[in-house]
Amino acid sequence: MTSDAEPRISSVLFMCGMNSIRSPMAAAIASRVMPRGVYVASAGVNAGENDPFVDVVLKENGLDLGSHKPHLFEDLEDGYFDLVVTMAPEAHHLALDTMGSTYSDVEFWPMPDPSLATGTREQVLDAYRDLFRRIETRLIERFG
């Protein structure tokens, strides 16, 4: 939770490896959890493909990605964010190497990659649901 002494955050960037699972899911959840008017974006170290399991889990929770297409950090039009939240080691290294001194805060929230889950469709979906819960909990703790 933010303190009264902490400056108001007006923009947040979520970064992961491919901008197809963790960071877009976080951006969708953040749009519901964070105060109105906070600009939220997501990007990846590499550009992946949309993951249909993300759509399923977001829909279960009343959210969607809208017209999101995975893209790279370097493709972002706006280069400044008050907070950069990284969710994969490679994203964290990129953030520190290219943005660390520019931003007021870079935070590493390590999150599992549910695309590595194996088993039945339901078991794989459970890995995505677990990721959703982890991200939502972290966002509420940080910004609640």
Backbone as a ProteinNet text record, in pm:
[ID]
protein_1_A
[PRIMARY]
MTSDAEPRISSVLFMCGMNSIRSPMAAAIASRVMPRGVYVASAGVNAGENDPFVDVVLKENGLDLGSHKPHLFEDLEDGYFDLVVTMAPEAHHLALDTMGSTYSDVEFWPMPDPSLATGTREQVLDAYRDLFRRIETRLIERFG
[TERTIARY]
84.5	0	89.2	46.1	126.4	107.1	210.5	202.4	173.2	135.2	106.5	231.2	349.5	474	518.8	467.7	507.7	441.7	518.4	458.6	352.2	253	146.3	202.3	167.1	211.2	107.3	152.6	58.8	75.5	186.1	207.2	289.1	247.8	314.5	336.3	455.3	487.5	513.3	444.9	470	549.6	658.9	745.4	766.4	767.1	801.8	881.8	897.8	981.9	927.7	797.2	743	615.9	573.3	453.5	331.1	325.3	210.2	132	191.5	121	125.7	241.3	249.8	223.7	295.3	278.8	142.4	86.8	-46.9	-154.2	-136.6	-231.1	-223.4	-102.5	-84.9	-146.6	-128.1	-185.5	-337.7	-396.7	-542.7	-593.5	-526.4	-567.4	-546	-433.6	-402.8	-508	-561.5	-663.1	-786.8	-807.2	-920.3	-881.2	-758.2	-713.8	-664.9	-595.4	-532.1	-632.7	-601.7	-692.3	-713.1	-828.8	-857.4	-751.5	-719.3	-625	-481	-451.6	-315.4	-298.2	-196.6	-167.6	-93.7	-144.6	-86.8	-49	72.7	118.5	195.2	219.9	300.2	389.1	499.9	594.6	677.9	748.4	833.7	974.2	1064	1200.8	1197.9	1116.3	1092.4	942.4	902.8	759.4	713.1	612.1	554.9	424.5	341.1	208.3	104.8	-15.7	-122.6	-144	-166.1	-185.3	-333.3	-400.4	-544.3	-581.5	-491.1	-520.5	-533.2	-459.1	-471.1	-612.5	-662.2	-797.6	-901.6	-886.2	-981.2	-983.4	-865	-857.1	-904.5	-869.1	-917.9	-1070.1	-1124.9	-1270.7	-1339.3	-1281	-1336.7	-1345.4	-1259.8	-1252.4	-1308.8	-1384.1	-1449.8	-1358.3	-1245.3	-1148	-1118.4	-1054.3	-1004.4	-885.9	-817	-699.1	-734	-858.8	-895.5	-822.5	-759.1	-688.6	-538.5	-498.1	-355.7	-287.8	-175.4	-85	51.7	116.9	249	347.6	425.4	524.9	646.1	750.1	876.3	877.5	964.2	982.9	1021.2	1110.7	1158.9	1049.6	937.9	826.5	733.5	752.5	665.4	684.9	574.7	582.6	622.6	574.6	605.4	721.4	830.8	948.7	963.2	870.3	883.1	764.5	795.6	694.5	741.7	648.7	683.7	734	676.6	710.7	720.9	826.3	842	842.2	747.8	738.9	781.5	888.7	938.1	896.1	864.9	810.9	892.2	1002.6	1092.9	1235	1332.2	1470.2	1521.4	1493.6	1544.2	1482	1357.5	1292.9	1353.3	1384.3	1443.7	1581.6	1660.8	1793.8	1782.4	1689	1669.9	1628	1535.9	1489.1	1603.6	1683.9	1795	1901.7	1929	2033.1	1993.3	1867.1	1827.3	1744.8	1685.1	1593.8	1619.2	1700.3	1714.2	1732.4	1817.6	1842.1	1736.4	1656.9	1555.7	1427.7	1397.7	1269.5	1281.7	1171.9	1172.4	1178	1130.7	1127	1121.5	1204.4	1198.1	1184.3	1077	1051.9	1049	1108.7	1107.6	1005.3	902.8	801.3	814.2	900.3	917.3	786.1	747	622.8	652.5	586.5	609.2	554.9	612.7	566.4	470.2	340	244.5	248.6	312.8	321.7	410.1	484.2	568	490.3	365.8	283.5	249.4	240.5	204.4	82.3	25	-91.1	-212.6	-328.3	-453.8	-476.9	-573.5	-608.9	-643.3	-717.6	-757.7	-636.6	-539.7	-418.5	-337.3	-329.8	-258.7	-333.4	-465.4	-544.4	-525.2	-512.3	-489.3	-359.8	-257	-131.2	-153.9	-235	-268.1	-354.1	-446.2	-529.4	-443.2	-345.8	-254	-176	-129.3	-59.1	-150.2	-274.4	-369.9	-381.4	-400.3	-414.7	-289.6	-172.6	-47	-33.6	-61.7	-50.2	-153.1	-276.2	-381.2	-347.4	-300.3	-262.1	-150.9	-50.2	63.5	20.5	-66.6	-116.3	-196.5	-281.2	-361.4	-271.4	-171.6	-77.7	-1.6	37.9	120.5	39.4	-80.9	-157.6	-292.7	-334.6	-466.9	-517.4
-117.9	0	124.6	224.2	345.5	428	501.2	587.1	729.6	813.9	953.5	1026.2	982.1	1047.9	1008.2	898	849.7	933.3	974.5	1054.1	973.6	1043.8	977.7	923.5	801.6	738.6	767.1	823.4	854.7	763.2	685	593.3	472.8	355.3	229.6	148.3	92.5	0	-136.7	-239.2	-377.5	-443	-511.4	-575.3	-722.1	-805.3	-946.4	-988.5	-1117.2	-1165.7	-1140.1	-1169.8	-1162.9	-1079.8	-1014.8	-930.7	-1006	-1135.1	-1213.4	-1274.4	-1281.9	-1343	-1252.4	-1244.8	-1178.5	-1028.9	-956.8	-810.6	-765.3	-825.2	-780.7	-818.5	-934.3	-971.9	-871.1	-832.8	-734.4	-600.4	-559	-431.3	-435.4	-547.9	-560.5	-554.9	-626	-625.6	-486.4	-424.1	-290.9	-188.9	-203.5	-107.7	-112	-223.4	-234.3	-196.3	-225.8	-207.7	-65.8	-6.8	123.3	237	350.9	466.3	510.4	567	622	725.7	731.2	831.4	784.7	667.4	614.3	547.7	591	533.5	401.9	295.1	162	109.5	55.3	-2.8	-130.9	-208	-329.5	-345.8	-416.2	-440.3	-562.7	-613.3	-729.5	-705.8	-791.1	-789.9	-838.3	-939	-992.5	-985.1	-983.2	-982.5	-1125.6	-1164.7	-1298.3	-1292.1	-1390.9	-1398.8	-1395	-1345.8	-1349.5	-1493	-1510.7	-1642.6	-1660	-1758	-1773.7	-1807.2	-1868.1	-1898.2	-1770	-1667	-1537.3	-1483.7	-1492.4	-1445	-1518.9	-1650.3	-1730.9	-1686.1	-1673.4	-1638.6	-1495.5	-1404.4	-1267.1	-1261.9	-1334.4	-1336.4	-1392.7	-1495.4	-1551.8	-1446.9	-1346.7	-1242.3	-1108.2	-1110.8	-989.8	-889.2	-934.4	-846.3	-897.1	-813.8	-858.3	-771.5	-817.6	-745.3	-639.3	-631.5	-535.1	-565.5	-467	-484.5	-508.1	-553.2	-573	-664.2	-620.6	-701.1	-695	-810	-809	-719.8	-643.6	-556.4	-540.7	-487.4	-468.5	-338.2	-332.9	-208.8	-95.4	-123.8	-18.9	33.8	-37.2	8.1	106.2	124.2	214.5	357.8	428.6	568.7	658.1	625	704.5	637.6	707.5	649.5	672.8	745.1	772	713.9	645.2	592	619.2	652.3	673.1	544.2	432.6	302.4	200.6	120.4	7.4	-118.3	-207.8	-335	-444.6	-515	-623.8	-756.6	-853.6	-980.5	-1100.4	-1075.1	-1180.8	-1126.1	-1212.5	-1164.4	-1085.7	-1133.4	-1063.4	-924.6	-910.4	-778.6	-686.9	-743.9	-663.5	-611.6	-697.9	-655	-544.7	-560.1	-456.5	-325	-332.6	-210.5	-140.4	-216.1	-154.7	-100.6	-175.1	-133.3	-11.3	-2	105.4	215.8	187.9	286.6	317.5	241	250.8	389.6	469.4	602.8	704.1	669.7	760.7	757.8	643.9	623.9	640	681.8	698.2	563.9	458.4	329.5	215.8	115.5	-9.7	-119.5	-196.6	-304	-437.6	-538.9	-674.3	-756.9	-800.6	-889.8	-1022.4	-1111.4	-1237.7	-1315.6	-1354.3	-1429	-1551.5	-1663.1	-1784.5	-1769.3	-1844.8	-1846.8	-1964.5	-1939.6	-2049.9	-2127.4	-2073	-2145.6	-2269.2	-2279.1	-2396.8	-2510.2	-2483.7	-2585.6	-2697.5	-2817.7	-2933.8	-3001.5	-3092	-3166.1	-3139.8	-3159.3	-3138	-2988.9	-2958.5	-2818.3	-2750	-2819	-2760.7	-2737.2	-2827.7	-2810.1	-2690.3	-2674.8	-2559.7	-2431	-2431.8	-2314	-2279.9	-2380.8	-2355.3	-2278.4	-2304.9	-2230.3	-2083.1	-2057.6	-1920.1	-1852.9	-1927.9	-1873.1	-1837.7	-1923.8	-1896.3	-1767.6	-1750.3	-1627	-1506.6	-1516.2	-1406.4	-1369.4	-1469.2	-1443.2	-1377.6	-1425.7	-1368.1	-1220.9	-1192.3	-1054.2	-965.8	-1011.8	-932.4	-904	-1005.7	-987.7	-885.6	-896.4	-804	-660.6	-644.8	-511.1	-450.7	-530.4	-479.9	-444.2	-528.6	-497.7	-368.8	-348.8	-233	-104.3	-116.3	3.6	11.9	-98.9	-113.9	-1.7
0	0	0	-70.5	-77.6	47.9	84.6	202.5	159.1	256.2	225.2	175.2	220.8	182.7	42.2	-8.5	-139.6	-249	-351	-457.6	-533.2	-583.5	-658.2	-788.7	-818.1	-942	-1049.5	-1161.1	-1268.9	-1389.9	-1392.4	-1504.6	-1459.7	-1508.7	-1473.4	-1599.8	-1611.9	-1720.3	-1660.2	-1711.3	-1672.5	-1784.1	-1746.8	-1846.1	-1813	-1917.6	-1902.1	-2025.1	-2043.9	-2151.9	-2291.5	-2312.9	-2449	-2461.8	-2356.5	-2358.6	-2410.2	-2373	-2416.5	-2300.6	-2180.2	-2067.2	-1944.4	-1879	-1748.5	-1753.8	-1838.4	-1838.1	-1890.4	-1997.5	-2036.7	-1934.5	-1869	-1763.7	-1649.6	-1611.6	-1504.3	-1542.4	-1666.2	-1710.7	-1705.6	-1744.9	-1740.1	-1596.5	-1506.7	-1365.5	-1306.2	-1338.8	-1285.3	-1325.9	-1445.2	-1490.2	-1401.3	-1332.7	-1240.7	-1098.2	-1058.7	-920.2	-892.1	-987.2	-964.2	-977.9	-917.7	-926.6	-1071.5	-1097.5	-1231.1	-1267	-1393.8	-1440.4	-1444.1	-1387.5	-1394.1	-1530.6	-1604.4	-1735.4	-1715.1	-1776.3	-1761.4	-1899.3	-1911.1	-2037	-2007.1	-2112.4	-2097.1	-2219.1	-2198.3	-2306.7	-2272.4	-2371.3	-2350.3	-2400.4	-2355.7	-2406.6	-2551.2	-2577	-2710.6	-2736.7	-2862.3	-2894.3	-2915.6	-2841.6	-2855.9	-2932.9	-2909.7	-2970.1	-2858.9	-2888.5	-2789.4	-2743.3	-2614.3	-2555.3	-2522.6	-2583	-2560.9	-2416.4	-2340.8	-2200.9	-2118.2	-2155	-2087	-2106.7	-2229.4	-2258.1	-2174.3	-2160.3	-2082.9	-1937.2	-1877.1	-1734.4	-1710.2	-1797.5	-1781.1	-1793.3	-1890.1	-1907.5	-1783.5	-1722.1	-1598.7	-1488.3	-1497.3	-1394.9	-1442	-1550.2	-1598.2	-1664.6	-1716.4	-1781.9	-1922.3	-2002	-2132	-2172.9	-2275.5	-2324.3	-2427.5	-2465.3	-2567.7	-2697.2	-2754.5	-2882	-2862.8	-2744.6	-2714.7	-2816.6	-2864.4	-2947	-2880.8	-2859.6	-2795.6	-2871.8	-2795.9	-2857.3	-2765.6	-2822.5	-2752.1	-2673.6	-2573.9	-2499.2	-2592.9	-2685.5	-2776	-2869.2	-2879.4	-2962.6	-2891	-2761	-2686	-2733.2	-2748.2	-2789.1	-2673.1	-2553.2	-2434.6	-2362.5	-2345.3	-2283.8	-2135.4	-2074.2	-1931.5	-1855.1	-1744.2	-1652.9	-1511.2	-1423	-1282.5	-1219	-1262	-1205.4	-1316.6	-1313.3	-1404.4	-1318.6	-1345.9	-1273.7	-1369.8	-1333.8	-1417.8	-1355.9	-1441.1	-1394.1	-1439.8	-1505.2	-1551	-1541.8	-1512.1	-1496.6	-1617.1	-1738.5	-1856.9	-1870.2	-1828.9	-1831.5	-1725.4	-1610.2	-1503.5	-1544.9	-1605.7	-1651.5	-1756.7	-1849.9	-1951.5	-1887	-1792.1	-1724.9	-1653.4	-1580.9	-1507.9	-1602.3	-1709.1	-1803.2	-1885.6	-1923.2	-2014.9	-1951.5	-1834.6	-1778.3	-1632.3	-1566.3	-1421.6	-1366.1	-1425.2	-1370.4	-1414.1	-1514	-1566.3	-1484.7	-1426.1	-1359.8	-1210.5	-1149.4	-1005.1	-934.8	-999	-931.5	-1033.1	-1014.2	-1089.6	-986.5	-995.5	-899.8	-972.1	-908.6	-963.8	-888.4	-959.4	-904.4	-978.3	-932.7	-1005.1	-1009.7	-1128.5	-1148.9	-1234.9	-1203.2	-1282	-1424	-1514.5	-1653.1	-1668.3	-1675.2	-1681.2	-1812.4	-1914.4	-2041.6	-2028.7	-1918.5	-1895	-1829	-1789.4	-1723.4	-1821.4	-1768.1	-1849.1	-1787.9	-1861.7	-1813.3	-1899.4	-1838.4	-1909.8	-1931.8	-2014.9	-2038.9	-1907.2	-1821.2	-1693.5	-1602.8	-1604.2	-1523.1	-1572.5	-1702.8	-1758.7	-1722.6	-1737.5	-1699.3	-1552.4	-1467.5	-1324.8	-1302.2	-1384.2	-1372.7	-1408.5	-1508.5	-1547.4	-1440.5	-1381.7	-1272.9	-1152.1	-1123.5	-1012.7	-1039.2	-1161.5	-1197.8	-1178.6	-1223.7	-1206.3	-1058.9	-972.6	-828.5	-771	-811.3	-761.2	-800.4	-926.8	-974.3	-905.1	-898.3	-834.2	-688.1	-616.3	-475.8	-463.2	-548	-542.1	-572.6	-671.3	-705.5	-590.8	-528.7	-416.5	-299.1	-271.3	-162.1	-190.1	-315.2	-351.5	-365.7	-423.7	-456.7	-387.5	-321.9	-261.6	-186.7
[MASK]
++++++++++++++++++++++++++++++++++++++++++++++++++++++++++++++++++++++++++++++++++++++++++++++++++++++++++++++++++++++++++++++++++++++++++++++++

